[in-house]
């Protein structure tokens, strides 16, 4: 598990990022550390509030045996930052993204946005006494952090477990805060999407202050805000399809069989965009708006559930509407969600009302109604 880490409590960060400010440093908070399996060292000279800090903290260790091949399941479980994973002196063979097997390809570095997963094979080419650095590196042009480098240790079978490796990192050129080229990430089991989707929605993503001066993200000039007492799936199941409140950001696609979303990013931030209920075909991604026709590998495009959207870039995704429900599509960066960066895809609503909602879910909603009728619920953000 890889992840940027903040010492500040989350709701204090949220208060800062959604405040009425035009200070870039406030709505793009700086992380304090970068962890591999929850561990990393920290520069104690950066502590200014008297908090106890222990230098030379233990690092995550991984045992390799010479000649073996290891499967590593990587996940970016952080709050905001794009991770670049590598092991000094070793090549990585990428075999799956977000649990979708792909045609294997070799690389030295794997890029992972928040919530993305990649499976890689690593050949243990070292000698029994060797030790190597494992690295999780934050791209300085994609995030803000006082600690850009997370480290773990790969120890071969006869290596001293207390050793600090003396190995050299791969050169990491500046990147555009995107995933690997779509031409590389070809699903192992081919599926061809419908070239003529039954519904296409163009969505412009932007960042602006609302009427009170607080910063929010917008999909087609609408920001999301949840109402905990009106869960959308339950409303749809009760045949209450309209009217929905505008702040619920619902896109009702009715009985359409295929849905294409063209997302154009009008703002400088990057976004790991995640969909619920589906693996999405990623038809195109790149700089600037989509040209309306370019599709990468149209016979078998990348399928995954989270894809990086570049700053001032575009992303074109498509799903088969084969899973009736109300499915969120949102940015995985924690405070971008808090700032309303989410919409809901309503899929085959006439079939939702035929579904049996599990009793425990309905009971949870009733319990919540009872609690919130007598207690004030503090909701300082979009509520995701």
Short mmCIF file of C-alpha atoms in Angstrom, two decimals:
data_model
loop_
_atom_site.label_atom_id
_atom_site.label_comp_id
_atom_site.label_asym_id
_atom_site.label_seq_id
_atom_site.Cartn_x
_atom_site.Cartn_y
_atom_site.Cartn_z
CA UNK A 1 0.00 0.00 0.00
CA UNK A 2 1.29 3.43 -1.02
CA UNK A 3 -0.04 6.70 0.31
CA UNK A 4 0.67 10.31 1.06
CA UNK A 5 0.06 11.13 4.71
CA UNK A 6 -1.14 14.25 6.53
CA UNK A 7 -0.46 14.92 10.19
CA UNK A 8 -3.43 17.29 10.40
CA UNK A 9 -6.86 15.87 11.25
CA UNK A 10 -9.04 15.48 8.14
CA UNK A 11 -11.90 17.81 9.03
CA UNK A 12 -9.45 20.60 9.78
CA UNK A 13 -8.01 20.11 6.30
CA UNK A 14 -11.52 20.22 4.84
CA UNK A 15 -12.32 23.46 6.68
CA UNK A 16 -9.23 24.94 5.08
CA UNK A 17 -9.77 23.76 1.52
CA UNK A 18 -13.45 24.72 1.29
CA UNK A 19 -12.94 28.11 2.94
CA UNK A 20 -13.60 31.36 1.12
CA UNK A 21 -10.05 31.90 -0.10
CA UNK A 22 -8.07 32.32 -3.29
CA UNK A 23 -4.88 31.12 -1.59
CA UNK A 24 -3.67 28.16 -3.67
CA UNK A 25 -1.74 26.75 -0.70
CA UNK A 26 -4.94 26.42 1.32
CA UNK A 27 -7.09 24.57 -1.16
CA UNK A 28 -4.15 22.39 -2.26
CA UNK A 29 -2.90 21.25 1.18
CA UNK A 30 0.64 20.01 1.65
CA UNK A 31 1.12 16.45 2.87
CA UNK A 32 3.71 15.61 5.53
CA UNK A 33 4.94 12.17 4.53
CA UNK A 34 4.75 9.40 1.95
CA UNK A 35 4.31 5.82 3.19
CA UNK A 36 4.87 2.27 1.99
CA UNK A 37 2.70 -0.16 4.00
CA UNK A 38 2.17 2.60 6.54
CA UNK A 39 5.85 3.26 7.22
CA UNK A 40 8.55 5.78 6.34
CA UNK A 41 11.17 7.89 8.09
CA UNK A 42 10.44 11.55 8.82
CA UNK A 43 12.68 14.59 9.05
CA UNK A 44 12.12 15.58 12.68
CA UNK A 45 13.56 19.07 12.08
CA UNK A 46 10.27 19.86 10.32
CA UNK A 47 8.30 19.44 13.56
CA UNK A 48 7.56 22.90 14.98
CA UNK A 49 4.70 22.32 17.43
CA UNK A 50 6.50 20.17 20.02
CA UNK A 51 5.04 16.85 18.88
CA UNK A 52 7.31 13.93 19.74
CA UNK A 53 9.24 12.72 16.69
CA UNK A 54 11.51 9.68 16.52
CA UNK A 55 14.14 9.79 13.75
CA UNK A 56 15.26 6.76 11.75
CA UNK A 57 11.87 5.09 12.01
CA UNK A 58 11.66 1.47 10.82
CA UNK A 59 10.79 0.97 7.16
CA UNK A 60 8.62 -1.65 5.49
CA UNK A 61 10.69 -4.72 4.54
CA UNK A 62 10.08 -7.28 1.81
CA UNK A 63 11.96 -10.59 1.58
CA UNK A 64 13.03 -11.85 -1.87
CA UNK A 65 14.76 -15.10 -2.74
CA UNK A 66 17.18 -15.09 -5.67
CA UNK A 67 15.75 -16.57 -8.85
CA UNK A 68 12.10 -16.34 -7.77
CA UNK A 69 9.39 -14.23 -9.40
CA UNK A 70 7.06 -12.20 -7.16
CA UNK A 71 3.63 -10.76 -7.79
CA UNK A 72 3.14 -7.39 -6.10
CA UNK A 73 -0.36 -5.99 -5.79
CA UNK A 74 0.05 -2.23 -5.63
CA UNK A 75 -2.61 0.20 -4.43
CA UNK A 76 -2.49 3.93 -3.97
CA UNK A 77 -4.46 4.26 -0.74
CA UNK A 78 -3.53 7.90 -0.15
CA UNK A 79 -5.53 11.10 -0.01
CA UNK A 80 -4.41 13.08 -3.04
CA UNK A 81 -1.00 12.37 -4.55
CA UNK A 82 0.00 10.49 -7.69
CA UNK A 83 2.52 7.76 -6.78
CA UNK A 84 5.43 6.51 -8.90
CA UNK A 85 6.49 3.06 -7.71
CA UNK A 86 9.87 1.44 -8.47
CA UNK A 87 12.49 -0.97 -7.11
CA UNK A 88 16.10 -0.02 -7.77
CA UNK A 89 17.77 -2.33 -10.29
CA UNK A 90 14.59 -4.30 -11.04
CA UNK A 91 12.18 -4.24 -13.93
CA UNK A 92 8.42 -4.39 -13.38
CA UNK A 93 6.08 -6.34 -15.63
CA UNK A 94 2.59 -4.86 -15.41
CA UNK A 95 -0.07 -7.58 -15.75
CA UNK A 96 -3.30 -5.96 -14.45
CA UNK A 97 -4.86 -2.56 -13.74
CA UNK A 98 -7.77 -2.27 -11.31
CA UNK A 99 -8.14 -6.08 -11.42
CA UNK A 100 -8.43 -6.11 -15.24
CA UNK A 101 -5.73 -8.42 -16.69
CA UNK A 102 -3.76 -6.73 -19.46
CA UNK A 103 -1.22 -7.82 -22.05
CA UNK A 104 2.01 -7.69 -19.97
CA UNK A 105 4.49 -4.89 -20.61
CA UNK A 106 7.82 -3.99 -19.03
CA UNK A 107 8.58 -0.74 -17.25
CA UNK A 108 10.85 0.61 -14.52
CA UNK A 109 8.18 2.80 -12.94
CA UNK A 110 4.43 2.35 -12.37
CA UNK A 111 2.24 5.45 -11.91
CA UNK A 112 -0.81 5.18 -9.66
CA UNK A 113 -3.45 7.82 -8.98
CA UNK A 114 -5.44 7.68 -5.73
CA UNK A 115 -7.50 4.48 -5.62
CA UNK A 116 -5.78 2.85 -8.59
CA UNK A 117 -4.39 -0.69 -8.35
CA UNK A 118 -1.78 -2.41 -10.48
CA UNK A 119 -0.43 -5.95 -10.34
CA UNK A 120 3.21 -6.35 -11.32
CA UNK A 121 5.65 -9.25 -11.62
CA UNK A 122 9.21 -8.75 -10.34
CA UNK A 123 12.06 -11.14 -11.07
CA UNK A 124 14.43 -11.45 -8.12
CA UNK A 125 17.66 -10.86 -10.04
CA UNK A 126 19.78 -9.97 -6.99
CA UNK A 127 22.32 -12.05 -5.08
CA UNK A 128 21.44 -13.67 -1.72
CA UNK A 129 23.26 -10.95 0.26
CA UNK A 130 21.76 -8.00 -1.65
CA UNK A 131 19.41 -5.27 -0.48
CA UNK A 132 17.61 -2.73 -2.65
CA UNK A 133 15.51 0.35 -2.11
CA UNK A 134 11.82 0.13 -2.93
CA UNK A 135 10.53 3.62 -3.70
CA UNK A 136 7.24 5.48 -3.81
CA UNK A 137 7.94 8.90 -5.28
CA UNK A 138 5.57 11.84 -5.50
CA UNK A 139 5.87 13.91 -8.66
CA UNK A 140 6.71 17.44 -7.53
CA UNK A 141 4.72 19.00 -10.39
CA UNK A 142 1.60 17.00 -9.46
CA UNK A 143 1.32 17.51 -5.69
CA UNK A 144 2.58 19.45 -2.67
CA UNK A 145 4.48 17.62 0.08
CA UNK A 146 7.30 18.15 2.53
CA UNK A 147 8.34 14.51 1.95
CA UNK A 148 8.29 13.42 -1.68
CA UNK A 149 10.07 10.10 -1.19
CA UNK A 150 8.69 7.02 0.53
CA UNK A 151 11.08 4.10 0.99
CA UNK A 152 10.92 0.41 1.78
CA UNK A 153 13.65 -2.22 1.74
CA UNK A 154 13.86 -5.35 -0.42
CA UNK A 155 16.06 -7.86 1.41
CA UNK A 156 17.34 -10.99 -0.29
CA UNK A 157 17.50 -14.21 1.70
CA UNK A 158 20.93 -13.69 3.30
CA UNK A 159 20.85 -9.90 3.63
CA UNK A 160 21.26 -8.25 7.04
CA UNK A 161 17.78 -7.09 8.08
CA UNK A 162 19.29 -3.92 9.61
CA UNK A 163 21.11 -2.85 6.46
CA UNK A 164 20.29 0.37 4.61
CA UNK A 165 20.67 -0.27 0.86
CA UNK A 166 23.22 1.57 -1.25
CA UNK A 167 21.38 1.40 -4.57
CA UNK A 168 20.56 4.03 -7.17
CA UNK A 169 17.09 5.18 -8.11
CA UNK A 170 15.90 5.19 -11.69
CA UNK A 171 15.80 8.58 -13.34
CA UNK A 172 12.23 9.86 -13.20
CA UNK A 173 11.56 12.57 -15.77
CA UNK A 174 8.87 15.14 -15.14
CA UNK A 175 5.47 13.77 -16.11
CA UNK A 176 2.12 15.19 -17.13
CA UNK A 177 0.44 13.63 -14.07
CA UNK A 178 -1.19 10.95 -16.21
CA UNK A 179 -1.21 7.16 -16.35
CA UNK A 180 0.81 5.16 -18.86
CA UNK A 181 -0.16 5.59 -22.50
CA UNK A 182 -3.43 3.82 -23.33
CA UNK A 183 -1.68 2.11 -26.23
CA UNK A 184 0.33 0.12 -23.64
CA UNK A 185 -2.56 -0.95 -21.44
CA UNK A 186 -4.40 -3.46 -23.60
CA UNK A 187 -6.85 -5.84 -21.85
CA UNK A 188 -5.86 -9.49 -22.09
CA UNK A 189 -9.43 -10.57 -22.80
CA UNK A 190 -10.76 -8.36 -25.60
CA UNK A 191 -14.13 -6.62 -25.51
CA UNK A 192 -15.21 -4.21 -28.24
CA UNK A 193 -17.38 -1.29 -27.10
CA UNK A 194 -20.33 -0.11 -29.16
CA UNK A 195 -18.93 2.48 -31.61
CA UNK A 196 -22.33 4.20 -31.65
CA UNK A 197 -23.41 4.66 -28.00
CA UNK A 198 -27.09 5.25 -27.42
CA UNK A 199 -26.37 8.26 -25.19
CA UNK A 200 -23.44 10.72 -25.07
CA UNK A 201 -23.00 13.41 -22.43
CA UNK A 202 -20.37 16.15 -22.62
CA UNK A 203 -19.27 17.27 -19.17
CA UNK A 204 -17.16 20.33 -18.44
CA UNK A 205 -15.28 20.21 -15.15
CA UNK A 206 -14.34 23.47 -13.47
CA UNK A 207 -13.42 25.02 -10.13
CA UNK A 208 -15.02 28.25 -8.93
CA UNK A 209 -16.27 29.97 -5.78
CA UNK A 210 -19.96 29.55 -5.06
CA UNK A 211 -22.35 32.35 -4.07
CA UNK A 212 -20.86 32.48 -0.54
CA UNK A 213 -17.30 32.65 -1.85
CA UNK A 214 -16.43 29.07 -0.88
CA UNK A 215 -14.54 26.98 -3.43
CA UNK A 216 -16.33 24.10 -5.15
CA UNK A 217 -15.78 21.81 -8.11
CA UNK A 218 -18.44 21.82 -10.81
CA UNK A 219 -19.73 19.36 -13.38
CA UNK A 220 -21.54 21.43 -16.01
CA UNK A 221 -21.84 24.27 -13.49
CA UNK A 222 -23.36 22.05 -10.79
CA UNK A 223 -21.63 20.94 -7.58
CA UNK A 224 -22.68 17.92 -5.54
CA UNK A 225 -24.01 17.94 -2.00
CA UNK A 226 -25.42 14.84 -0.34
CA UNK A 227 -28.58 14.67 1.74
CA UNK A 228 -28.02 11.81 4.16
CA UNK A 229 -31.75 11.54 4.78
CA UNK A 230 -32.51 10.99 1.09
CA UNK A 231 -30.29 8.15 -0.20
CA UNK A 232 -30.64 8.17 -3.96
CA UNK A 233 -30.86 4.42 -4.54
CA UNK A 234 -33.65 4.13 -1.99
CA UNK A 235 -35.55 7.00 -3.61
CA UNK A 236 -35.21 5.36 -7.02
CA UNK A 237 -36.31 2.02 -5.60
CA UNK A 238 -39.42 3.74 -4.25
CA UNK A 239 -40.20 4.89 -7.84
CA UNK A 240 -39.35 8.46 -6.92
CA UNK A 241 -37.38 9.30 -10.08
CA UNK A 242 -38.25 13.00 -10.21
CA UNK A 243 -37.94 15.68 -9.13
CA UNK A 244 -34.40 15.37 -7.80
CA UNK A 245 -32.65 18.25 -6.11
CA UNK A 246 -30.09 19.94 -8.42
CA UNK A 247 -27.29 19.50 -5.87
CA UNK A 248 -27.62 15.71 -6.14
CA UNK A 249 -26.11 15.94 -9.63
CA UNK A 250 -28.14 13.08 -11.11
CA UNK A 251 -27.86 12.19 -14.79
CA UNK A 252 -30.82 9.98 -15.63
CA UNK A 253 -29.91 7.89 -18.67
CA UNK A 254 -33.19 6.02 -18.68
CA UNK A 255 -33.20 2.79 -20.66
CA UNK A 256 -30.13 3.61 -22.81
CA UNK A 257 -27.97 0.55 -23.36
CA UNK A 258 -24.62 2.31 -23.71
CA UNK A 259 -23.44 5.55 -22.12
CA UNK A 260 -20.48 7.66 -23.21
CA UNK A 261 -19.12 10.51 -21.10
CA UNK A 262 -16.77 13.11 -22.59
CA UNK A 263 -15.08 14.96 -19.72
CA UNK A 264 -13.16 18.15 -20.48
CA UNK A 265 -11.09 19.53 -17.60
CA UNK A 266 -11.10 23.33 -17.60
CA UNK A 267 -8.93 23.63 -14.50
CA UNK A 268 -5.27 23.19 -13.53
CA UNK A 269 -5.84 20.28 -11.10
CA UNK A 270 -5.50 16.60 -12.06
CA UNK A 271 -8.13 14.06 -11.02
CA UNK A 272 -8.18 10.27 -10.57
CA UNK A 273 -11.74 9.71 -11.80
CA UNK A 274 -13.53 6.67 -10.36
CA UNK A 275 -16.80 5.02 -11.34
CA UNK A 276 -18.91 2.73 -9.15
CA UNK A 277 -20.72 -0.34 -10.42
CA UNK A 278 -18.70 -0.76 -13.62
CA UNK A 279 -15.41 -1.18 -15.34
CA UNK A 280 -15.31 1.65 -17.87
CA UNK A 281 -13.87 1.60 -21.35
CA UNK A 282 -11.26 4.38 -21.50
CA UNK A 283 -11.54 5.41 -25.14
CA UNK A 284 -9.33 8.48 -25.10
CA UNK A 285 -7.35 10.70 -22.76
CA UNK A 286 -4.89 13.47 -23.38
CA UNK A 287 -4.16 17.18 -23.36
CA UNK A 288 -6.83 19.72 -24.27
CA UNK A 289 -10.43 18.96 -25.26
CA UNK A 290 -11.33 15.78 -27.13
CA UNK A 291 -11.25 16.14 -30.91
CA UNK A 292 -14.47 14.16 -31.24
CA UNK A 293 -13.10 11.12 -33.06
CA UNK A 294 -9.75 9.84 -31.73
CA UNK A 295 -10.11 6.53 -29.87
CA UNK A 296 -7.12 4.48 -28.71
CA UNK A 297 -7.38 0.79 -29.63
CA UNK A 298 -11.10 0.95 -30.54
CA UNK A 299 -11.43 -2.84 -30.83
CA UNK A 300 -10.17 -3.45 -27.30
CA UNK A 301 -9.61 -0.27 -25.26
CA UNK A 302 -8.38 -0.12 -21.70
CA UNK A 303 -10.95 -1.15 -19.08
CA UNK A 304 -10.59 -0.09 -15.48
CA UNK A 305 -12.57 1.71 -12.76
CA UNK A 306 -10.20 4.64 -12.11
CA UNK A 307 -8.38 6.77 -14.69
CA UNK A 308 -6.25 9.91 -14.37
CA UNK A 309 -7.69 13.06 -15.94
CA UNK A 310 -4.97 15.51 -16.88
CA UNK A 311 -4.95 19.19 -16.00
CA UNK A 312 -6.65 21.07 -18.85
CA UNK A 313 -7.09 17.68 -20.50
CA UNK A 314 -9.86 15.32 -21.52
CA UNK A 315 -11.06 11.79 -20.89
CA UNK A 316 -13.65 9.81 -22.86
CA UNK A 317 -15.20 6.81 -21.14
CA UNK A 318 -18.01 4.44 -22.01
CA UNK A 319 -20.03 1.86 -20.09
CA UNK A 320 -22.55 -0.78 -20.98
CA UNK A 321 -25.69 0.02 -19.00
CA UNK A 322 -26.09 -3.52 -17.69
CA UNK A 323 -26.20 -2.82 -13.95
CA UNK A 324 -29.35 -0.92 -12.86
CA UNK A 325 -28.59 1.51 -10.06
CA UNK A 326 -27.49 5.01 -9.11
CA UNK A 327 -23.73 4.98 -9.54
CA UNK A 328 -21.36 7.75 -8.36
CA UNK A 329 -18.69 9.01 -10.74
CA UNK A 330 -16.24 11.17 -8.84
CA UNK A 331 -12.68 12.26 -8.20
CA UNK A 332 -10.81 10.05 -5.72
CA UNK A 333 -8.88 12.96 -4.17
CA UNK A 334 -10.39 13.26 -0.72
CA UNK A 335 -10.99 17.01 -0.56
CA UNK A 336 -12.06 17.24 -4.19
CA UNK A 337 -14.94 15.00 -3.15
CA UNK A 338 -15.51 17.26 -0.15
CA UNK A 339 -15.70 20.18 -2.61
CA UNK A 340 -18.54 18.56 -4.55
CA UNK A 341 -16.69 16.82 -7.37
CA UNK A 342 -19.18 14.01 -7.93
CA UNK A 343 -22.13 13.15 -10.14
CA UNK A 344 -24.55 10.22 -10.13
CA UNK A 345 -25.38 8.03 -13.12
CA UNK A 346 -28.94 6.74 -12.92
CA UNK A 347 -29.07 3.57 -14.97
CA UNK A 348 -32.26 1.78 -16.07
CA UNK A 349 -34.46 3.35 -13.37
CA UNK A 350 -37.52 1.27 -14.25
CA UNK A 351 -35.56 -1.80 -13.20
CA UNK A 352 -34.25 -0.25 -9.98
CA UNK A 353 -37.74 -0.28 -8.52
CA UNK A 354 -37.89 -4.04 -9.11
CA UNK A 355 -34.77 -4.67 -7.03
CA UNK A 356 -34.98 -5.83 -3.45
CA UNK A 357 -32.99 -3.46 -1.25
CA UNK A 358 -31.22 -5.52 1.47
CA UNK A 359 -32.99 -5.16 4.78
CA UNK A 360 -29.86 -4.03 6.59
CA UNK A 361 -29.50 -1.05 4.23
CA UNK A 362 -33.12 0.06 4.64
CA UNK A 363 -32.84 -0.40 8.42
CA UNK A 364 -29.67 1.68 8.50
CA UNK A 365 -31.55 4.50 6.77
CA UNK A 366 -34.39 4.28 9.29
CA UNK A 367 -31.91 4.33 12.16
CA UNK A 368 -30.22 7.37 10.64
CA UNK A 369 -33.54 9.20 10.31
CA UNK A 370 -34.27 8.51 13.97
CA UNK A 371 -30.83 9.72 15.05
CA UNK A 372 -30.74 12.85 12.88
CA UNK A 373 -34.24 13.89 13.99
CA UNK A 374 -32.86 14.44 17.50
CA UNK A 375 -29.22 15.34 16.83
CA UNK A 376 -27.57 18.05 14.76
CA UNK A 377 -25.30 16.42 12.18
CA UNK A 378 -22.25 18.49 11.36
CA UNK A 379 -21.77 18.40 7.59
CA UNK A 380 -19.15 20.91 6.57
CA UNK A 381 -18.56 19.55 3.07
CA UNK A 382 -20.33 17.78 0.20
CA UNK A 383 -20.97 14.80 2.43
CA UNK A 384 -19.18 12.04 0.52
#
